[in-house]
Amino acid sequence: MADEELLLNVTTDPNFPVFHRNQRVRRQAQGRGSKNPGKTKRKLLETSAIVPLPSKPTNKSNLAVKRKKNSEPPQDEQSPPKKWNTGRSGEKEETRSMAPVKTSSLFRNNPELPEIHSQPVSTLKEKVFTTDSFSELDVHPHLVSTLNKVLNVSSMTSIQKKTIPVLLSGNDALVRSQTGSGKTLAYAIPLVQSLQAIQPKIQRSDGPCAVVLVPTRELALQSFEAIQKLLKPFTWIVPGILMGGEKRKSEKARLRKGINILVTTPGRLLDHIKHTKSISFRRVQWFIIDEADRLLDLGFEKDVAAILNALNATQEKRQNVLLSATLTDGVSRLAGISLREPVNIQVTEAHVGEPTSEAGANEEVVCQGNAERDSDGYSIPEQLQQLIVLVPSKLRLVTLSAFILQKCKFEGPQKMMIFFSSCEAVEFHNNLFTKVLITHTAGGEAKPSPHEVQFLRLHGNMEQEARTKVFTEFSQSKAGVLLCTDVAARGLDLPQVTWIVQYSAPPSPAEYVHRVGRTARIGSCGNALLFLTPSEVEYAELLASRQIRVSEIKLESIMSALTVEQRKGKAPGHKSQLPASQAAREQATALQTQYENYVHSTKETLLQAKTALQSYIRAYATYPSDLKHIFYVKNLHLGHAAKSFGLRDAPQRLGGKLGVPRKRKPERSGLTGKATYKMRLTRMLQSEYASGLGPTLSSVRKQRKHQRLGVSEQLT
């Protein structure tokens, strides 16, 4: 009887190669000591070739079959066979050819796009312009002349018509109006009028007579420039600006010289209140909070309360104004602590077909009393076209690229703002578009675009000097694409912006209103596009419930822009002309391949892409609780999301710090983990009285016990 573990292989073929264990060891030894490793490797391959078996089934050798499997490993369908060194004299050693990278397809395994059922939405409308002129107001003639000649405005908007008389009468006011309706001039004109009328004239040494509080640095610059233009005929009134990113030493010097109208951000003003002795609020007569809801969203509620306490400590009698495009609970609380018997000013039209008062549906509202939250709807410019596109996660990057090419290259120069969820995403996409999209591949050959698209970036991690430069450059340019975060979503008046693209959905409908408010300002036309994934389709219903009317644009209509250059110069019916959908898919795949090749070209670009993906997922997890059913982080397919950042695979350690090697725990000597059954059986058989734990394990436990006893003795 043969042993159960003994395997006999019998063959009748005399030519069958016989393998001996000693011969294999000897051949391996010869291969290590050979001077020409390539020749030895080639000989080994030749000797290990399998002789074909006879056609008739004979006694096959299991050993031969095993060696055949080992000598011929299966090749990937996409990868060519490896090239080995030939070992010939006078020729360079050939290296193994690099196999092509295996990537997933853009158009496979994508979720189905649901249909958006559009419902009739009754929107809130607001009349922007009036026929009333500034000359009809009781203001200085020089101020009216400055408005006409310097600012090129002659007639008032509706919110200005209602706000300016109220503020000139000395009342506190809570002003709510849609974005781009002229709220800055609504408070700046009565402010300048009241200060220039003071007799005797105010002097620079009097210090601040008015404090204007704004949430962002860019809005501070914009408000300061507007007030500075209004003060041209009144040279004795000195405006000034305080904001983060500037040198405190120079700001303290300006405060010592004197500033009459102080435009500032809350953080920097509170810093000077605590550390600058020369600042004084004894002569403050105006306190204005612009974009009040944004101040609260950024977490400045405590800072604003501290500033109010500092103002009340020196001068309680002053005129207070709050301005906002949306009215929230936080704004109502802030109005309660800062305003005294305010006049609530808002110019809206009632819901279409639903008059709210006996006076009719188009009555302008100016009511007095405490403001209440109005979360039923938002007022959006009537000339703003709002679109939504449903895009699978894989196709987000190429779809955004196609849209940029379509609007800013093929349809002529335009100004576009694209909102991202994080600073890292802005930096990554700016680098990617600048390096790859500008030199977009057309017809398989990379060539620069005849109309280059200028990309700019703006986010909170930039230096203040760079932020100011970008803000000024984009404001003065006639075309370009600004990649930004929500730092550019409030109050900025950027002229001639035709498109607002929200690549990441805003955290609330109010934030949506502020983003799209960067276009269609002061009666001009504008467009807005919101990217949503199939799992986020309920967000469209949420916008509709807030009286925000959106329309769907199909993904195919955007992707077709990638085939514009390919169709140029080809007559209809050309043989090489592919169907539009197939050609768009090929161009999208080619563009995605360029992105992935660039991302994986260096360690720096790869790390930047991983960091951007990490910040995107973290931002996705921070949506408010009432939107978690729409933006649920576990609904994200990490592999598909990584594809939209030019990554071929989802990176590991998304929750940790990328680019830093993980610290390994030191291995504990004597502990080998869980012992296998054979090891435990061996230890038990070593001694009749053994416990089965082993000598090393028991000694380690005893050593730990002694250490704990020593520590307890030291503590006592």
Tab-separated table of N, CA and C in Angstrom, residues 453-586:
chain	number	residue	atom	x	y	z
A	453	VAL	N	-8.307	80.119	-23.536
A	453	VAL	CA	-9.160	80.473	-22.412
A	453	VAL	C	-8.263	80.828	-21.238
A	454	GLN	N	-8.513	81.976	-20.652
A	454	GLN	CA	-7.721	82.415	-19.507
A	454	GLN	C	-8.382	81.934	-18.220
A	455	PHE	N	-7.611	81.204	-17.419
A	455	PHE	CA	-8.114	80.675	-16.155
A	455	PHE	C	-7.497	81.455	-14.998
A	456	LEU	N	-8.354	81.856	-14.056
A	456	LEU	CA	-7.931	82.523	-12.832
A	456	LEU	C	-8.513	81.760	-11.653
A	457	ARG	N	-7.912	81.931	-10.490
A	457	ARG	CA	-8.395	81.228	-9.301
A	457	ARG	C	-8.521	82.215	-8.148
A	458	LEU	N	-9.462	81.946	-7.267
A	458	LEU	CA	-9.696	82.808	-6.110
A	458	LEU	C	-10.256	81.953	-4.983
A	459	HIS	N	-9.527	81.900	-3.873
A	459	HIS	CA	-9.998	81.159	-2.696
A	459	HIS	C	-9.346	81.732	-1.451
A	460	GLY	N	-9.774	81.256	-0.307
A	460	GLY	CA	-9.361	81.844	0.959
A	460	GLY	C	-7.943	81.554	1.381
A	461	ASN	N	-7.282	80.549	0.803
A	461	ASN	CA	-5.916	80.219	1.195
A	461	ASN	C	-4.865	81.023	0.442
A	462	MET	N	-5.275	81.892	-0.455
A	462	MET	CA	-4.330	82.706	-1.209
A	462	MET	C	-3.882	83.906	-0.381
A	463	GLU	N	-2.705	84.407	-0.703
A	463	GLU	CA	-2.230	85.624	-0.063
A	463	GLU	C	-3.108	86.799	-0.487
A	464	GLN	N	-3.209	87.793	0.403
A	464	GLN	CA	-4.108	88.908	0.125
A	464	GLN	C	-3.687	89.670	-1.124
A	465	GLU	N	-2.405	89.815	-1.355
A	465	GLU	CA	-1.942	90.526	-2.548
A	465	GLU	C	-2.378	89.801	-3.818
A	466	ALA	N	-2.276	88.473	-3.811
A	466	ALA	CA	-2.698	87.695	-4.980
A	466	ALA	C	-4.212	87.750	-5.150
A	467	ARG	N	-4.965	87.720	-4.058
A	467	ARG	CA	-6.424	87.797	-4.147
A	467	ARG	C	-6.865	89.132	-4.736
A	468	THR	N	-6.250	90.200	-4.292
A	468	THR	CA	-6.604	91.515	-4.823
A	468	THR	C	-6.275	91.623	-6.303
A	469	LYS	N	-5.133	91.074	-6.692
A	469	LYS	CA	-4.725	91.119	-8.102
A	469	LYS	C	-5.698	90.340	-8.979
A	470	VAL	N	-6.093	89.145	-8.536
A	470	VAL	CA	-7.023	88.329	-9.317
A	470	VAL	C	-8.390	89.002	-9.399
A	471	PHE	N	-8.856	89.546	-8.290
A	471	PHE	CA	-10.159	90.217	-8.275
A	471	PHE	C	-10.181	91.399	-9.240
A	472	THR	N	-9.125	92.194	-9.227
A	472	THR	CA	-9.054	93.346	-10.129
A	472	THR	C	-8.933	92.911	-11.581
A	473	GLU	N	-8.101	91.903	-11.837
A	473	GLU	CA	-7.892	91.442	-13.207
A	473	GLU	C	-9.173	90.873	-13.805
A	474	PHE	N	-9.893	90.065	-13.042
A	474	PHE	CA	-11.125	89.480	-13.567
A	474	PHE	C	-12.215	90.537	-13.730
A	475	SER	N	-12.235	91.531	-12.859
A	475	SER	CA	-13.244	92.586	-12.975
A	475	SER	C	-13.039	93.411	-14.238
A	476	GLN	N	-11.788	93.654	-14.590
A	476	GLN	CA	-11.487	94.507	-15.738
A	476	GLN	C	-11.424	93.749	-17.054
A	477	SER	N	-11.335	92.426	-17.017
A	477	SER	CA	-11.216	91.654	-18.252
A	477	SER	C	-12.578	91.498	-18.919
A	478	LYS	N	-12.548	91.238	-20.211
A	478	LYS	CA	-13.765	91.026	-20.984
A	478	LYS	C	-14.103	89.548	-21.148
A	479	ALA	N	-13.143	88.678	-20.875
A	479	ALA	CA	-13.368	87.238	-21.005
A	479	ALA	C	-12.447	86.523	-20.032
A	480	GLY	N	-12.847	85.316	-19.648
A	480	GLY	CA	-12.031	84.524	-18.737
A	480	GLY	C	-12.897	83.609	-17.889
A	481	VAL	N	-12.232	82.679	-17.215
A	481	VAL	CA	-12.903	81.716	-16.343
A	481	VAL	C	-12.295	81.845	-14.953
A	482	LEU	N	-13.121	82.145	-13.972
A	482	LEU	CA	-12.677	82.285	-12.587
A	482	LEU	C	-13.110	81.050	-11.814
A	483	LEU	N	-12.137	80.266	-11.342
A	483	LEU	CA	-12.400	79.114	-10.485
A	483	LEU	C	-12.319	79.591	-9.043
A	484	CYS	N	-13.374	79.405	-8.271
A	484	CYS	CA	-13.422	80.035	-6.958
A	484	CYS	C	-14.230	79.186	-5.990
A	485	THR	N	-14.115	79.551	-4.729
A	485	THR	CA	-14.949	78.996	-3.668
A	485	THR	C	-16.036	80.010	-3.327
A	486	ASP	N	-16.753	79.771	-2.243
A	486	ASP	CA	-17.830	80.681	-1.851
A	486	ASP	C	-17.322	82.018	-1.340
A	487	VAL	N	-16.004	82.217	-1.310
A	487	VAL	CA	-15.467	83.519	-0.937
A	487	VAL	C	-15.884	84.578	-1.953
A	488	ALA	N	-16.223	84.154	-3.178
A	488	ALA	CA	-16.660	85.083	-4.226
A	488	ALA	C	-18.162	85.037	-4.442
A	489	ALA	N	-18.897	84.453	-3.511
A	489	ALA	CA	-20.336	84.258	-3.716
A	489	ALA	C	-21.179	85.390	-3.170
A	490	ARG	N	-20.611	86.305	-2.404
A	490	ARG	CA	-21.429	87.310	-1.738
A	490	ARG	C	-21.001	88.722	-2.117
A	491	GLY	N	-21.963	89.482	-2.608
A	491	GLY	CA	-21.806	90.918	-2.732
A	491	GLY	C	-20.926	91.431	-3.841
A	492	LEU	N	-20.103	90.585	-4.457
A	492	LEU	CA	-19.162	91.075	-5.457
A	492	LEU	C	-19.907	91.477	-6.725
A	493	ASP	N	-19.581	92.653	-7.220
A	493	ASP	CA	-20.172	93.157	-8.456
A	493	ASP	C	-19.136	93.018	-9.559
A	494	LEU	N	-19.120	91.860	-10.205
A	494	LEU	CA	-18.181	91.581	-11.285
A	494	LEU	C	-18.907	91.809	-12.606
A	495	PRO	N	-18.529	92.818	-13.361
A	495	PRO	CA	-19.295	93.165	-14.561
A	495	PRO	C	-19.155	92.130	-15.663
A	496	GLN	N	-20.228	92.006	-16.442
A	496	GLN	CA	-20.275	91.209	-17.669
A	496	GLN	C	-20.038	89.717	-17.442
A	497	VAL	N	-20.391	89.210	-16.285
A	497	VAL	CA	-20.331	87.763	-16.056
A	497	VAL	C	-21.587	87.144	-16.664
A	498	THR	N	-21.389	86.247	-17.627
A	498	THR	CA	-22.522	85.673	-18.358
A	498	THR	C	-22.909	84.284	-17.870
A	499	TRP	N	-21.990	83.552	-17.226
A	499	TRP	CA	-22.286	82.180	-16.794
A	499	TRP	C	-21.801	81.963	-15.366
A	500	ILE	N	-22.657	81.347	-14.568
A	500	ILE	CA	-22.308	80.873	-13.229
A	500	ILE	C	-22.469	79.357	-13.240
A	501	VAL	N	-21.382	78.635	-13.008
A	501	VAL	CA	-21.398	77.174	-12.989
A	501	VAL	C	-21.140	76.721	-11.555
A	502	GLN	N	-22.052	75.939	-11.010
A	502	GLN	CA	-21.890	75.391	-9.664
A	502	GLN	C	-21.508	73.921	-9.806
A	503	TYR	N	-20.200	73.673	-9.793
A	503	TYR	CA	-19.692	72.312	-9.969
A	503	TYR	C	-20.022	71.445	-8.767
A	504	SER	N	-20.093	72.051	-7.602
A	504	SER	CA	-20.561	71.367	-6.393
A	504	SER	C	-21.807	72.086	-5.906
A	505	ALA	N	-22.793	71.330	-5.516
A	505	ALA	CA	-24.073	71.915	-5.125
A	505	ALA	C	-23.915	72.748	-3.865
A	506	PRO	N	-24.589	73.883	-3.764
A	506	PRO	CA	-24.489	74.725	-2.565
A	506	PRO	C	-25.163	74.060	-1.377
A	507	PRO	N	-24.761	74.408	-0.163
A	507	PRO	CA	-25.322	73.749	1.025
A	507	PRO	C	-26.727	74.188	1.383
A	508	SER	N	-27.280	75.182	0.704
A	508	SER	CA	-28.629	75.636	1.013
A	508	SER	C	-29.174	76.410	-0.177
A	509	PRO	N	-30.490	76.503	-0.304
A	509	PRO	CA	-31.054	77.340	-1.368
A	509	PRO	C	-30.635	78.798	-1.264
A	510	ALA	N	-30.441	79.295	-0.044
A	510	ALA	CA	-29.987	80.679	0.107
A	510	ALA	C	-28.604	80.875	-0.500
A	511	GLU	N	-27.726	79.902	-0.290
A	511	GLU	CA	-26.392	79.988	-0.885
A	511	GLU	C	-26.479	79.884	-2.406
A	512	TYR	N	-27.413	79.108	-2.888
A	512	TYR	CA	-27.632	79.030	-4.338
A	512	TYR	C	-28.003	80.404	-4.893
A	513	VAL	N	-28.873	81.108	-4.194
A	513	VAL	CA	-29.301	82.431	-4.645
A	513	VAL	C	-28.121	83.395	-4.698
A	514	HIS	N	-27.251	83.327	-3.716
A	514	HIS	CA	-26.109	84.240	-3.700
A	514	HIS	C	-25.111	83.904	-4.801
A	515	ARG	N	-24.922	82.630	-5.077
A	515	ARG	CA	-23.987	82.257	-6.146
A	515	ARG	C	-24.473	82.750	-7.502
A	516	VAL	N	-25.717	82.442	-7.826
A	516	VAL	CA	-26.232	82.856	-9.133
A	516	VAL	C	-26.407	84.363	-9.212
A	517	GLY	N	-26.363	85.029	-8.075
A	517	GLY	CA	-26.500	86.480	-8.078
A	517	GLY	C	-25.288	87.220	-8.588
A	518	ARG	N	-24.203	86.496	-8.916
A	518	ARG	CA	-23.035	87.173	-9.503
A	518	ARG	C	-23.264	87.511	-10.967
A	519	THR	N	-24.321	87.030	-11.557
A	519	THR	CA	-24.671	87.354	-12.935
A	519	THR	C	-26.080	87.943	-12.956
A	520	ALA	N	-26.479	88.449	-14.127
A	520	ALA	CA	-27.794	89.085	-14.295
A	520	ALA	C	-27.979	90.215	-13.294
A	521	ARG	N	-26.999	91.087	-13.193
A	521	ARG	CA	-27.024	92.175	-12.230
A	521	ARG	C	-27.489	93.468	-12.906
A	522	ILE	N	-28.278	94.212	-12.176
A	522	ILE	CA	-28.768	95.518	-12.631
A	522	ILE	C	-29.415	95.404	-14.011
A	523	GLY	N	-30.280	94.426	-14.185
A	523	GLY	CA	-31.055	94.329	-15.407
A	523	GLY	C	-30.408	93.599	-16.556
A	524	SER	N	-29.149	93.190	-16.442
A	524	SER	CA	-28.487	92.478	-17.534
A	524	SER	C	-28.893	91.005	-17.524
A	525	CYS	N	-28.640	90.329	-18.651
A	525	CYS	CA	-28.989	88.915	-18.777
A	525	CYS	C	-27.875	88.035	-18.221
A	526	GLY	N	-28.240	86.849	-17.792
A	526	GLY	CA	-27.257	85.922	-17.251
A	526	GLY	C	-27.768	84.497	-17.287
A	527	ASN	N	-26.850	83.563	-17.044
A	527	ASN	CA	-27.168	82.137	-17.078
A	527	ASN	C	-26.481	81.447	-15.906
A	528	ALA	N	-27.099	80.376	-15.434
A	528	ALA	CA	-26.544	79.598	-14.325
A	528	ALA	C	-26.745	78.119	-14.618
A	529	LEU	N	-25.722	77.321	-14.305
A	529	LEU	CA	-25.764	75.871	-14.518
A	529	LEU	C	-25.347	75.174	-13.235
A	530	LEU	N	-26.140	74.196	-12.819
A	530	LEU	CA	-25.873	73.428	-11.604
A	530	LEU	C	-25.614	71.974	-11.969
A	531	PHE	N	-24.464	71.435	-11.515
A	531	PHE	CA	-24.122	70.028	-11.721
A	531	PHE	C	-24.712	69.205	-10.582
A	532	LEU	N	-25.413	68.128	-10.934
A	532	LEU	CA	-25.939	67.187	-9.955
A	532	LEU	C	-25.677	65.772	-10.438
A	533	THR	N	-25.427	64.870	-9.492
A	533	THR	CA	-25.313	63.453	-9.817
A	533	THR	C	-26.706	62.820	-9.755
A	534	PRO	N	-26.885	61.618	-10.310
A	534	PRO	CA	-28.219	61.000	-10.275
A	534	PRO	C	-28.791	60.835	-8.873
A	535	SER	N	-27.943	60.637	-7.869
A	535	SER	CA	-28.447	60.471	-6.508
A	535	SER	C	-28.850	61.792	-5.862
A	536	GLU	N	-28.551	62.924	-6.504
A	536	GLU	CA	-28.847	64.238	-5.937
A	536	GLU	C	-30.016	64.926	-6.638
A	537	VAL	N	-30.809	64.168	-7.359
A	537	VAL	CA	-31.864	64.765	-8.179
A	537	VAL	C	-32.931	65.441	-7.323
A	538	GLU	N	-33.072	65.049	-6.066
A	538	GLU	CA	-34.079	65.663	-5.201
A	538	GLU	C	-33.764	67.120	-4.902
A	539	TYR	N	-32.531	67.535	-5.140
A	539	TYR	CA	-32.181	68.937	-4.889
A	539	TYR	C	-32.961	69.868	-5.819
A	540	ALA	N	-33.271	69.398	-7.018
A	540	ALA	CA	-34.076	70.208	-7.941
A	540	ALA	C	-35.471	70.446	-7.375
A	541	GLU	N	-36.039	69.439	-6.722
A	541	GLU	CA	-37.348	69.606	-6.103
A	541	GLU	C	-37.274	70.576	-4.924
A	542	LEU	N	-36.157	70.552	-4.203
A	542	LEU	CA	-35.990	71.488	-3.096
A	542	LEU	C	-35.957	72.926	-3.603
A	543	LEU	N	-35.254	73.165	-4.709
A	543	LEU	CA	-35.218	74.514	-5.278
A	543	LEU	C	-36.604	74.946	-5.745
A	544	ALA	N	-37.346	74.018	-6.329
A	544	ALA	CA	-38.694	74.358	-6.791
A	544	ALA	C	-39.608	74.722	-5.626
A	545	SER	N	-39.399	74.079	-4.473
A	545	SER	CA	-40.211	74.402	-3.304
A	545	SER	C	-39.897	75.777	-2.737
A	546	ARG	N	-38.774	76.363	-3.143
A	546	ARG	CA	-38.395	77.714	-2.718
A	546	ARG	C	-38.659	78.746	-3.818
A	547	GLN	N	-39.553	78.436	-4.732
A	547	GLN	CA	-39.911	79.329	-5.836
A	547	GLN	C	-38.713	79.655	-6.731
A	548	ILE	N	-37.832	78.682	-6.933
A	548	ILE	CA	-36.691	78.826	-7.838
A	548	ILE	C	-36.938	77.908	-9.023
A	549	ARG	N	-37.136	78.484	-10.168
A	549	ARG	CA	-37.490	77.718	-11.361
A	549	ARG	C	-36.218	77.338	-12.117
A	550	VAL	N	-36.016	76.046	-12.315
A	550	VAL	CA	-34.847	75.540	-13.032
A	550	VAL	C	-35.318	74.636	-14.162
A	551	SER	N	-34.508	74.582	-15.212
A	551	SER	CA	-34.788	73.729	-16.365
A	551	SER	C	-33.632	72.767	-16.557
A	552	GLU	N	-33.930	71.611	-17.139
A	552	GLU	CA	-32.896	70.590	-17.347
A	552	GLU	C	-32.276	70.737	-18.725
A	553	ILE	N	-30.962	70.578	-18.787
A	553	ILE	CA	-30.228	70.505	-20.039
A	553	ILE	C	-29.614	69.113	-20.126
A	554	LYS	N	-29.720	68.488	-21.279
A	554	LYS	CA	-29.270	67.116	-21.435
A	554	LYS	C	-27.744	67.045	-21.492
A	555	LEU	N	-27.226	65.943	-20.971
A	555	LEU	CA	-25.784	65.727	-20.957
A	555	LEU	C	-25.224	65.642	-22.374
A	556	GLU	N	-25.969	65.034	-23.284
A	556	GLU	CA	-25.466	64.857	-24.652
A	556	GLU	C	-25.237	66.186	-25.351
A	557	SER	N	-26.068	67.184	-25.062
A	557	SER	CA	-25.903	68.480	-25.718
A	557	SER	C	-24.620	69.175	-25.295
A	558	ILE	N	-24.163	68.911	-24.071
A	558	ILE	CA	-22.891	69.487	-23.624
A	558	ILE	C	-21.717	68.701	-24.179
A	559	MET	N	-21.814	67.373	-24.167
A	559	MET	CA	-20.715	66.543	-24.650
A	559	MET	C	-20.477	66.714	-26.143
A	560	SER	N	-21.492	67.127	-26.885
A	560	SER	CA	-21.321	67.295	-28.330
A	560	SER	C	-20.332	68.391	-28.669
A	561	ALA	N	-20.024	69.271	-27.709
A	561	ALA	CA	-19.051	70.331	-27.980
A	561	ALA	C	-17.657	69.774	-28.232
A	562	LEU	N	-17.377	68.568	-27.751
A	562	LEU	CA	-16.049	67.987	-27.952
A	562	LEU	C	-15.802	67.599	-29.398
A	563	THR	N	-16.851	67.489	-30.196
A	563	THR	CA	-16.696	67.069	-31.592
A	563	THR	C	-16.758	68.236	-32.564
A	564	VAL	N	-16.769	69.462	-32.060
A	564	VAL	CA	-16.892	70.618	-32.954
A	564	VAL	C	-15.689	70.716	-33.870
A	565	GLU	N	-14.480	70.630	-33.290
A	565	GLU	CA	-13.275	70.739	-34.109
A	565	GLU	C	-13.135	69.545	-35.040
A	566	GLN	N	-13.603	68.390	-34.608
A	566	GLN	CA	-13.492	67.205	-35.453
A	566	GLN	C	-14.388	67.318	-36.678
A	567	ARG	N	-15.545	67.985	-36.531
A	567	ARG	CA	-16.463	68.122	-37.654
A	567	ARG	C	-16.062	69.223	-38.619
A	568	LYS	N	-15.134	70.085	-38.204
A	568	LYS	CA	-14.731	71.178	-39.087
A	568	LYS	C	-13.986	70.629	-40.297
A	569	GLY	N	-14.306	71.129	-41.443
A	569	GLY	CA	-13.616	70.733	-42.664
A	569	GLY	C	-14.099	69.436	-43.249
A	570	LYS	N	-15.116	68.806	-42.678
A	570	LYS	CA	-15.652	67.547	-43.204
A	570	LYS	C	-17.072	67.777	-43.692
A	571	ALA	N	-17.295	67.433	-44.927
A	571	ALA	CA	-18.623	67.610	-45.497
A	571	ALA	C	-19.580	66.590	-44.909
A	572	PRO	N	-20.853	66.885	-44.901
A	572	PRO	CA	-21.820	65.898	-44.396
A	572	PRO	C	-21.778	64.621	-45.221
A	573	GLY	N	-21.895	63.503	-44.565
A	573	GLY	CA	-21.832	62.226	-45.242
A	573	GLY	C	-20.437	61.736	-45.499
A	574	HIS	N	-19.438	62.384	-44.901
A	574	HIS	CA	-18.055	61.929	-45.077
A	574	HIS	C	-17.899	60.529	-44.511
A	575	LYS	N	-17.080	59.726	-45.169
A	575	LYS	CA	-16.959	58.323	-44.779
A	575	LYS	C	-16.419	58.180	-43.364
A	576	SER	N	-15.456	59.038	-43.014
A	576	SER	CA	-14.828	58.909	-41.698
A	576	SER	C	-15.627	59.581	-40.595
A	577	GLN	N	-16.745	60.182	-40.978
A	577	GLN	CA	-17.547	60.873	-39.980
A	577	GLN	C	-18.387	59.868	-39.199
A	578	LEU	N	-18.197	59.838	-37.876
A	578	LEU	CA	-18.899	58.900	-37.016
A	578	LEU	C	-20.202	59.518	-36.535
A	579	PRO	N	-21.111	58.702	-36.018
A	579	PRO	CA	-22.299	59.270	-35.383
A	579	PRO	C	-21.912	60.217	-34.258
A	580	ALA	N	-22.767	61.196	-34.020
A	580	ALA	CA	-22.425	62.250	-33.059
A	580	ALA	C	-22.154	61.682	-31.673
A	581	SER	N	-22.994	60.745	-31.224
A	581	SER	CA	-22.816	60.197	-29.882
A	581	SER	C	-21.519	59.410	-29.763
A	582	GLN	N	-21.207	58.604	-30.787
A	582	GLN	CA	-19.980	57.816	-30.746
A	582	GLN	C	-18.750	58.706	-30.831
A	583	ALA	N	-18.791	59.733	-31.674
A	583	ALA	CA	-17.658	60.650	-31.781
A	583	ALA	C	-17.444	61.410	-30.477
A	584	ALA	N	-18.538	61.816	-29.828
A	584	ALA	CA	-18.406	62.521	-28.550
A	584	ALA	C	-17.800	61.617	-27.487
A	585	ARG	N	-18.173	60.345	-27.493
A	585	ARG	CA	-17.603	59.418	-26.515
A	585	ARG	C	-16.113	59.218	-26.751
A	586	GLU	N	-15.718	59.113	-28.004
A	586	GLU	CA	-14.295	58.932	-28.296
A	586	GLU	C	-13.489	60.157	-27.882
